[in-house]
């Protein structure tokens, strides 16, 4: 049984105060996340990630479509006991102490008192807030609130956690800790579905990722699968102060900087290119393979989407 | 009441207490004791009348102001600040949230009213040095005041479920004022004709009839309150609050959270 099945959820907001205009935030989305997966939901700002998560949490209502979580209708309150949610830039009742907040949330999740007390202590240790648990949340920094957010999401030991931008607002140490925590959840067999616009966060962590842009799903797959579909590139640098005409006709983009010329070319163009350079008696400085990261895949994919946007949207 | 509703209610109460809402009790106490001392100096014959009149009116006004000022933010503030996200992603139904908020607010007002009533009785004791049987009528007036609060709490929540705190405050205060003159509005409606009559009658019966809840003056003159009025007001308040609360639930149930 898949953990999450998104069956054509879509959302059109209406914006404007007097004259309402429709604003498409999410085109019909079809996506399945298996149990035990760490799934990255990637996209630049405004792509529709938060909208998708809010739809799944029942915070906003879809224009059409539905979803199933752990095999049940997603609006079923029984499902809610099995999921945890960290909103984007979370904010909490600031008149409560962190401890009171978690206790309250444990009550709302229907945790019995004994479990609750134990788990509250446990998660405070886990997110590194044990020392400040008695302080009112109004005195918490953004990064601390983020940790409280993570704590409340995992408090009731849910089967699936949904994190919206879990690393935002955290320092490098904090990001590292969140990454470890997600690993830990995976070890325990939990499903983690998280959104991010920072690709390096996803690269090391995710079993699979989905890429969304302007409300449209662009691709889904394992990180290696996606990046290997992008052709390998090499960077070639040679000495020179101008670009020979025979290179220009190859249509390769070259950059002059001081005594050097730099070009990024496709791997399979490499031999031809070097031959041309040799014939032109240019002095080669270096040839370096460019590692295709998720980042470059992303940039390429989105640039592609940009040029075809007219027809796709 | 299911446990989630009671947890939400007690958290709402806790918020009110920590927001120092109950500080108004100090203002109330000062006002009342000041007035009692002043009145005691002016006239011995009417001092009791004035203390009851002034005291109960103050209880009612303070309560209404608190009900509206807390009530208008109960839903919209939680949407605005996004504190609702982590509540509604738990096994909490939206209607439970509204009902919990209602009970929390009503509880806050009940506690508040209890202390203010205590103040009224103290002031009364200060001026007359004894309690007589007719003073028990004050409890009836207090009961009506609490019924009135229930209606206002529900209305404030209703407005809060779809509009901003500022607009909600305007709506709620207007309804309170118009409702306080509901009797006059009904009489006015009866004197007009045609479309005006329809409109006036409609408005007169739609707004909460707070004038029926105000027995302060007659109680101060030690006139008894008809059992029928108690019965009628009780039914009316529960029904009106239920309607307003249902409206709030209906609106909130289908609302997108920003
Ligand atoms: N409540 C709303 N009303 C109108 N438009 C919205 C609302 N929320 C989001 N949007 C729009 O929907 C698009 C997607 O937003 P969002 O889901 O927040 O993106 P992301 O989380 O990927 O940055 C954006 O263009 C945003 O402006
Ligand atoms: Mg977002």
XYZ file of C-alpha atoms and ligand atoms in Angstrom:
599
model
C 0.000 0.000 0.000
C 1.417 3.408 -0.949
C 1.777 5.905 1.863
C 0.513 8.826 -0.173
C -1.460 8.801 -3.389
C -2.259 12.169 -4.868
C -5.021 11.696 -7.394
C -5.265 14.776 -9.543
C -5.384 17.370 -6.786
C -5.533 20.839 -8.262
C -6.005 24.294 -6.855
C -7.103 27.592 -8.265
C -7.163 30.458 -5.778
C -9.208 33.528 -6.405
C -7.300 36.702 -5.806
C -8.200 40.363 -5.658
C -10.553 42.115 -3.300
C -13.280 43.550 -5.494
C -12.901 41.715 -8.743
C -11.860 38.169 -8.124
C -9.457 36.720 -10.619
C -8.584 33.034 -10.711
C -4.989 32.160 -9.907
C -3.803 28.697 -10.803
C -1.447 27.449 -8.084
C -1.478 23.753 -8.883
C -2.342 21.848 -12.027
C -3.813 18.352 -11.579
C -1.127 16.494 -9.692
C -0.611 12.769 -9.890
C 1.950 11.408 -7.468
C 2.533 8.289 -5.408
C 4.879 7.971 -2.461
C 5.672 4.525 -1.143
C 5.805 3.635 2.507
C 9.256 4.075 4.028
C 10.437 6.480 1.346
C 12.103 9.801 1.901
C 10.530 11.847 -0.824
C 11.714 15.305 -1.841
C 9.251 17.730 -3.330
C 11.378 20.267 -5.140
C 10.663 23.508 -6.843
C 11.564 27.180 -6.802
C 9.583 29.693 -4.755
C 5.984 29.915 -5.840
C 6.031 26.518 -7.535
C 3.062 25.197 -5.592
C 4.785 23.099 -2.925
C 3.084 24.688 0.053
C -0.239 24.610 -1.741
C 0.142 20.874 -2.277
C 0.950 20.299 1.372
C -1.913 22.468 2.551
C -4.261 20.536 0.297
C -3.031 17.273 1.772
C -3.502 18.597 5.306
C -7.041 19.739 4.564
C -6.148 23.357 5.269
C -7.318 24.439 1.843
C -9.817 22.691 -0.372
C -8.970 21.419 -3.852
C -10.655 22.760 -6.936
C -10.748 19.139 -8.082
C -9.120 15.824 -7.347
C -8.566 13.777 -4.238
C -5.886 11.906 -2.364
C -5.408 8.839 -0.253
C -3.127 8.612 2.741
C -2.276 5.155 4.065
C -5.085 3.820 1.919
C -7.734 6.028 3.479
C -9.547 9.062 2.178
C -7.277 11.994 3.008
C -9.968 14.033 4.732
C -10.715 11.216 7.185
C -9.854 12.494 10.694
C -8.557 9.024 11.583
C -5.742 9.601 9.080
C -4.648 12.689 10.982
C -3.578 10.653 13.991
C -1.015 8.931 11.778
C 0.568 11.959 10.171
C 2.684 14.843 11.372
C 2.980 18.234 9.713
C 5.594 20.944 9.901
C 4.276 24.094 8.206
C 6.462 26.569 6.407
C 7.835 29.144 8.881
C 5.805 27.721 11.723
C 4.292 29.940 14.366
C 2.722 28.855 17.623
C 0.720 30.162 20.547
C 3.266 32.531 21.955
C 1.730 32.689 25.420
C 2.528 29.007 25.962
C 5.846 27.540 26.956
C 7.306 25.013 24.553
C 6.410 22.303 27.013
C 2.810 23.415 27.372
C 2.483 23.594 23.611
C 3.661 20.054 23.026
C 1.509 18.813 25.846
C -1.517 20.515 24.319
C -0.776 19.087 20.887
C -0.320 15.651 22.401
C -3.763 15.982 23.937
C -5.267 17.028 20.625
C -3.649 14.028 18.972
C -5.329 11.820 21.535
C -2.160 10.600 23.248
C -2.727 9.090 26.681
C -1.121 11.098 29.506
C 1.621 8.602 30.245
C 2.835 8.312 26.646
C 2.537 11.999 26.259
C 4.826 12.924 29.118
C 7.449 10.462 27.984
C 7.300 11.504 24.329
C 7.382 15.213 25.094
C 10.637 14.750 27.016
C 11.994 12.527 24.273
C 11.345 14.870 21.374
C 12.698 17.856 23.263
C 15.982 16.003 23.577
C 15.762 14.984 19.939
C 15.449 18.528 18.620
C 17.808 20.009 21.191
C 15.321 22.196 23.039
C 15.246 20.396 26.347
C 16.880 23.233 28.222
C 14.446 25.868 27.014
C 11.220 23.884 27.200
C 9.942 25.993 30.095
C 10.291 29.283 28.237
C 7.384 31.038 26.561
C 7.390 30.702 22.803
C 7.250 34.454 22.305
C 10.921 34.470 23.295
C 11.932 31.878 20.709
C 14.027 32.707 17.663
C 13.012 31.625 14.190
C 15.372 28.680 14.263
C 14.060 27.571 17.638
C 10.476 27.790 16.393
C 11.499 25.619 13.469
C 12.736 23.024 15.951
C 9.527 23.257 17.937
C 7.746 22.723 14.644
C 9.690 19.566 13.997
C 9.123 18.386 17.551
C 5.361 18.762 17.312
C 5.326 17.009 13.946
C 6.965 13.856 15.278
C 5.503 13.997 18.796
C 2.743 11.430 18.316
C 5.082 9.062 16.478
C 3.260 9.380 13.156
C 3.744 6.972 10.244
C 4.142 9.793 7.748
C 5.640 13.202 8.298
C 5.099 16.146 5.979
C 7.729 18.843 6.285
C 7.397 22.123 4.419
C 10.883 23.593 3.986
C 12.267 21.898 7.114
C 15.742 23.397 6.784
C 14.717 27.000 6.393
C 15.680 29.327 9.187
C 18.318 26.941 10.488
C 22.061 27.402 10.698
C 24.367 24.812 9.077
C 24.472 22.800 12.301
C 20.724 22.824 12.502
C 20.375 21.717 8.886
C 22.696 18.863 9.598
C 20.646 17.831 12.601
C 17.420 17.921 10.639
C 19.020 15.799 7.955
C 20.100 13.275 10.584
C 16.647 13.306 12.064
C 15.106 12.512 8.703
C 17.576 9.668 8.280
C 16.550 8.420 11.679
C 12.874 8.538 10.763
C 13.657 6.559 7.638
C 15.529 3.968 9.721
C 12.400 3.581 11.802
C 10.415 2.864 8.652
C 8.595 6.184 8.568
C 7.667 7.922 5.361
C 9.055 11.412 4.979
C 7.593 13.818 2.449
C 9.343 17.155 2.446
C 9.451 20.203 0.252
C 12.476 22.322 -0.388
C 13.867 24.802 -2.847
C 17.399 23.970 -1.754
C 18.548 21.090 -3.868
C 21.580 20.004 -1.949
C 19.241 19.206 0.942
C 17.407 16.739 -1.230
C 20.326 15.256 -3.075
C 21.905 13.347 -0.230
C 18.714 12.429 1.525
C 15.984 11.416 -0.870
C 15.077 8.071 -2.303
C 13.085 9.895 -4.919
C 12.285 13.447 -5.781
C 9.565 15.218 -7.720
C 10.190 18.500 -9.434
C 7.401 21.007 -9.646
C 7.444 24.375 -11.347
C 4.651 26.876 -11.822
C 2.161 24.385 -10.479
C 3.114 21.672 -12.937
C 4.872 18.438 -12.113
C 7.964 18.286 -14.349
C 9.527 14.975 -13.387
C 9.686 12.273 -10.759
C 12.426 9.786 -10.075
C 15.484 8.766 -8.133
C 18.120 11.476 -7.939
C 20.643 9.430 -9.982
C 18.016 8.652 -12.574
C 17.229 12.297 -13.096
C 20.778 13.533 -13.154
C 22.034 10.787 -15.447
C 19.394 11.756 -17.955
C 21.268 14.995 -18.333
C 24.225 14.674 -20.672
C 27.644 14.889 -19.099
C 29.529 18.145 -19.635
C 33.183 19.075 -19.619
C 34.878 22.355 -19.049
C 37.715 23.161 -21.445
C 40.208 25.961 -20.773
C 42.942 27.101 -23.117
C 45.304 30.033 -23.464
C 44.315 32.830 -25.738
C 42.933 36.319 -25.946
C 40.441 35.772 -28.720
C 38.104 33.097 -29.930
C 39.124 31.478 -33.237
C 36.509 31.565 -36.007
C 36.590 27.786 -36.402
C 35.487 27.477 -32.770
C 32.794 30.063 -33.207
C 31.185 28.062 -35.990
C 30.748 25.135 -33.584
C 28.227 27.268 -31.759
C 29.853 26.747 -28.375
C 29.538 29.483 -25.842
C 33.018 30.719 -24.844
C 34.060 33.119 -22.140
C 37.175 35.240 -22.301
C 38.878 36.069 -19.050
C 42.353 37.557 -19.160
C 44.723 35.168 -20.890
C 42.272 32.279 -20.872
C 39.247 31.135 -22.798
C 36.719 28.899 -21.089
C 34.000 26.780 -22.702
C 31.509 24.248 -21.419
C 30.772 21.562 -23.970
C 28.909 18.283 -24.118
C 30.990 15.207 -23.357
C 30.429 13.727 -26.801
C 31.650 16.926 -28.461
C 34.912 16.750 -26.589
C 37.053 14.943 -29.213
C 35.948 17.125 -32.093
C 36.521 20.214 -30.019
C 40.032 19.260 -28.956
C 40.923 18.457 -32.573
C 39.851 21.905 -33.637
C 41.887 23.501 -30.852
C 44.951 21.503 -31.862
C 44.569 22.463 -35.495
C 44.332 26.103 -34.415
C 47.502 25.597 -32.360
C 45.883 26.727 -29.157
C 47.523 25.805 -25.845
C 45.229 23.617 -23.815
C 45.223 24.325 -20.053
C 42.684 21.888 -18.684
C 39.758 19.599 -19.374
C 37.529 18.950 -16.376
C 34.321 16.925 -16.253
C 31.494 18.971 -14.754
C 29.649 16.983 -12.179
C 25.949 16.986 -12.971
C 24.242 17.800 -9.779
C 20.573 17.918 -9.148
C 21.088 21.622 -9.276
C 22.184 21.731 -12.881
C 19.495 19.276 -13.792
C 17.043 21.570 -12.154
C 18.288 24.666 -13.899
C 18.232 22.916 -17.245
C 14.813 21.463 -16.671
C 13.369 24.775 -15.657
C 14.991 26.649 -18.503
C 13.437 24.106 -20.780
C 10.105 24.558 -19.072
C 10.469 28.301 -19.450
C 10.867 28.098 -23.225
C 7.971 25.686 -23.616
C 5.857 27.417 -21.022
C 3.618 28.958 -23.644
C 2.527 25.621 -25.016
C 2.449 23.706 -21.750
C 0.423 26.145 -19.723
C -18.157 17.312 25.513
C -15.397 15.353 23.829
C -11.876 15.724 25.102
C -10.549 17.688 22.147
C -13.225 20.327 22.616
C -12.444 20.640 26.305
C -8.706 20.902 25.591
C -9.323 23.660 23.060
C -11.667 25.395 25.479
C -9.192 25.318 28.342
C -6.407 26.544 26.106
C -8.617 29.449 25.048
C -9.247 30.226 28.688
C -5.536 30.032 29.417
C -4.822 32.473 26.608
C -7.336 34.962 27.979
C -5.850 34.718 31.456
C -2.311 35.165 30.179
C -3.379 38.069 28.021
C -4.283 39.635 31.354
C -7.925 39.940 30.412
C -8.859 39.442 34.020
C -6.990 42.620 34.893
C -10.173 44.424 33.955
C -11.522 43.071 37.238
C -9.260 45.474 39.024
C -10.665 48.360 37.023
C -14.125 47.083 37.782
C -13.445 46.814 41.510
C -12.002 50.320 41.644
C -14.961 51.748 39.763
C -17.456 50.016 41.953
C -15.903 50.792 45.310
C -15.337 54.380 44.249
C -18.971 54.686 43.247
C -20.211 53.006 46.416
C -18.270 55.368 48.632
C -19.404 58.368 46.643
C -23.039 57.324 46.662
C -22.900 56.638 50.381
C -21.971 60.259 50.870
C -24.813 61.671 48.799
C -27.984 59.972 49.874
C -28.893 57.139 52.170
C -32.324 56.469 50.682
C -31.332 55.674 47.139
C -27.818 54.370 47.610
C -28.830 50.723 47.330
C -30.780 51.427 44.183
C -27.824 53.140 42.630
C -25.324 50.470 43.637
C -27.435 47.686 42.133
C -28.165 49.658 39.000
C -24.645 50.813 38.460
C -23.046 47.537 39.545
C -25.087 45.275 37.296
C -24.869 47.619 34.346
C -21.119 47.654 34.740
C -21.025 43.839 34.973
C -22.975 43.665 31.742
C -20.940 46.273 29.876
C -17.554 44.990 30.996
C -18.586 41.487 29.976
C -19.851 42.568 26.579
C -16.661 44.453 25.857
C -14.535 41.466 26.879
C -16.678 39.024 24.920
C -16.366 41.091 21.794
C -12.697 41.905 22.153
C -11.667 38.327 22.704
C -14.294 36.790 20.462
C -13.489 38.744 17.320
C -9.922 37.432 17.222
C -10.557 33.854 18.226
C -10.724 32.463 14.713
C -9.332 35.161 12.447
C -6.207 35.694 14.545
C -5.427 31.995 14.447
C -5.802 32.004 10.689
C -3.740 35.155 10.366
C -0.905 33.874 12.535
C -1.172 30.370 11.106
C -1.340 28.797 14.552
C -4.273 26.803 13.195
C -2.163 24.773 10.778
C -0.689 22.543 13.429
C -4.030 22.207 15.194
C -6.111 21.237 12.181
C -3.483 18.809 10.903
C -4.332 16.779 14.008
C -7.469 14.719 14.491
C -9.409 17.882 15.287
C -12.559 18.546 13.284
C -13.141 22.123 12.309
C -16.453 22.269 14.160
C -14.724 21.032 17.292
C -12.351 23.947 17.045
C -15.207 26.468 16.865
C -17.180 24.835 19.647
C -14.071 24.588 21.820
C -13.362 28.272 21.274
C -16.925 29.096 22.206
C -16.775 27.219 25.483
C -13.388 28.697 26.265
C -14.701 32.203 25.786
C -17.915 31.484 27.647
C -15.863 30.025 30.505
C -13.648 33.099 30.618
C -16.731 35.281 30.888
C -18.322 33.088 33.527
C -15.254 33.353 35.754
C -15.057 37.046 35.095
C -18.727 37.540 35.899
C -18.389 35.536 39.085
C -15.749 37.903 40.417
C -17.600 41.001 39.287
C -20.790 39.744 40.924
C -18.841 39.193 44.101
C -17.798 42.819 43.863
C -21.398 43.950 43.468
C -22.471 42.027 46.550
C -19.586 43.433 48.537
C -20.477 46.969 47.504
C -24.103 46.266 48.412
C -23.078 44.992 51.801
C -20.922 48.043 52.277
C -23.849 50.428 51.772
C -26.667 48.490 53.446
C -24.744 46.347 55.976
C -27.163 43.481 55.448
C -28.773 41.329 52.759
C -32.523 41.058 52.364
C -34.562 38.470 50.530
C -35.187 40.717 47.547
C -31.435 40.793 46.919
C -31.737 37.269 45.568
C -33.278 38.885 42.504
C -29.795 40.006 41.622
C -29.045 36.415 40.721
C -31.791 36.500 38.117
C -30.314 39.640 36.609
C -26.862 38.009 36.597
C -28.313 34.921 34.957
C -29.779 37.048 32.189
C -26.479 38.835 31.786
C -24.713 35.536 31.314
C -27.301 34.454 28.755
C -26.636 37.698 26.951
C -22.898 36.922 26.986
C -23.514 33.538 25.401
C -25.274 35.189 22.490
C -22.540 37.772 22.083
C -19.782 35.173 22.261
C -21.464 33.169 19.528
C -21.984 36.254 17.389
C -18.397 37.428 17.815
C -17.219 33.973 16.771
C -19.539 34.027 13.785
C -18.091 37.322 12.578
C -14.578 36.184 13.365
C -15.017 33.156 11.131
C -15.265 35.254 7.998
C -14.033 38.777 8.583
C -11.159 40.733 10.055
C -11.089 41.573 13.770
C -11.825 45.225 13.090
C -14.905 44.568 10.981
C -16.028 41.882 13.396
C -15.825 44.354 16.245
C -17.917 46.853 14.314
C -20.530 44.216 13.459
C -20.695 42.844 16.967
C -20.944 46.228 18.674
C -23.603 47.396 16.229
C -25.642 44.279 16.871
C -25.266 44.763 20.593
C -26.473 48.336 20.403
C -29.330 47.620 18.021
C -30.229 44.513 20.031
C -30.452 46.560 23.193
C -33.172 48.596 21.529
C -34.878 45.632 19.881
C -38.115 46.296 21.773
C -38.250 49.876 20.520
C -37.476 48.690 17.022
C -40.398 46.251 17.183
C -42.701 48.992 18.348
C -41.449 51.256 15.606
C -42.022 48.518 13.029
C -45.608 48.108 14.158
C -46.297 51.771 13.453
C -45.032 51.801 9.866
C -46.535 50.550 6.625
C -45.542 48.838 3.411
C -41.974 47.907 2.680
C -40.585 49.859 5.609
C -42.710 47.717 7.884
C -41.350 44.529 6.352
C -37.778 45.698 6.669
C -38.150 47.046 10.176
C -39.975 43.953 11.387
C -37.406 41.676 9.775
C -34.531 43.552 11.384
C -36.274 43.747 14.733
C -36.711 39.996 14.901
C -33.341 39.113 13.435
C -31.218 41.100 15.859
C -30.784 39.586 19.305
C -33.476 40.910 21.588
C -31.260 42.118 24.410
C -33.900 44.461 25.788
C -35.734 41.408 27.120
C -32.610 40.474 29.085
C -32.303 43.768 30.834
C -34.151 43.532 34.133
C -31.663 45.581 36.090
C -33.921 48.586 36.703
C -36.912 46.603 37.829
C -34.748 44.470 40.075
C -33.241 47.538 41.655
C -36.813 48.502 42.538
C -37.322 45.040 43.982
C -39.930 44.043 41.427
C -39.998 40.269 40.875
C -39.238 38.721 37.493
C -41.893 36.526 35.882
C -40.969 32.858 35.698
C -42.174 32.878 32.142
C -39.592 35.488 31.185
C -36.825 33.383 32.697
C -38.008 30.393 30.737
C -38.445 32.369 27.548
C -35.067 34.096 27.775
C -33.292 30.832 28.465
C -34.757 29.204 25.384
C -34.176 32.285 23.289
C -30.528 32.627 24.296
C -29.711 28.984 23.703
C -31.462 28.957 20.375
C -29.902 32.204 19.205
C -26.397 31.174 20.296
C -26.842 27.792 18.652
C -27.860 29.432 15.384
C -24.947 31.852 15.406
C -22.547 29.058 16.297
C -23.908 26.851 13.531
C -23.384 29.713 11.141
C -19.794 30.054 12.303
C -19.225 26.324 11.865
C -20.795 26.311 8.412
C -18.626 29.175 7.221
C -15.462 27.849 8.803
C -16.027 24.306 7.621
C -15.537 25.279 3.980
C -13.048 28.059 4.358
C -9.570 27.962 2.851
C -6.936 28.878 5.382
C -4.736 31.584 4.027
N -3.841 32.044 -0.435
C -3.429 32.306 -1.676
N -4.142 33.108 -2.480
C -3.746 33.358 -3.731
N -2.639 32.849 -4.306
C -1.879 32.043 -3.560
C -2.223 31.728 -2.209
N -1.271 30.895 -1.727
C -0.377 30.707 -2.714
N -0.735 31.396 -3.821
C -0.023 31.403 -5.105
O 0.124 30.085 -5.536
C 1.409 29.856 -6.081
C 2.083 28.728 -5.353
O 2.400 29.122 -4.057
P 3.042 28.147 -2.992
O 2.290 26.874 -3.002
O 3.112 28.872 -1.709
O 4.499 27.919 -3.585
P 5.827 27.340 -2.917
O 5.471 26.783 -1.574
O 6.284 26.290 -3.875
O 6.791 28.451 -2.817
C 2.154 31.172 -5.975
O 2.086 31.801 -7.219
C 1.389 31.930 -4.941
O 1.445 33.299 -5.208
Mg 6.284 27.251 0.189
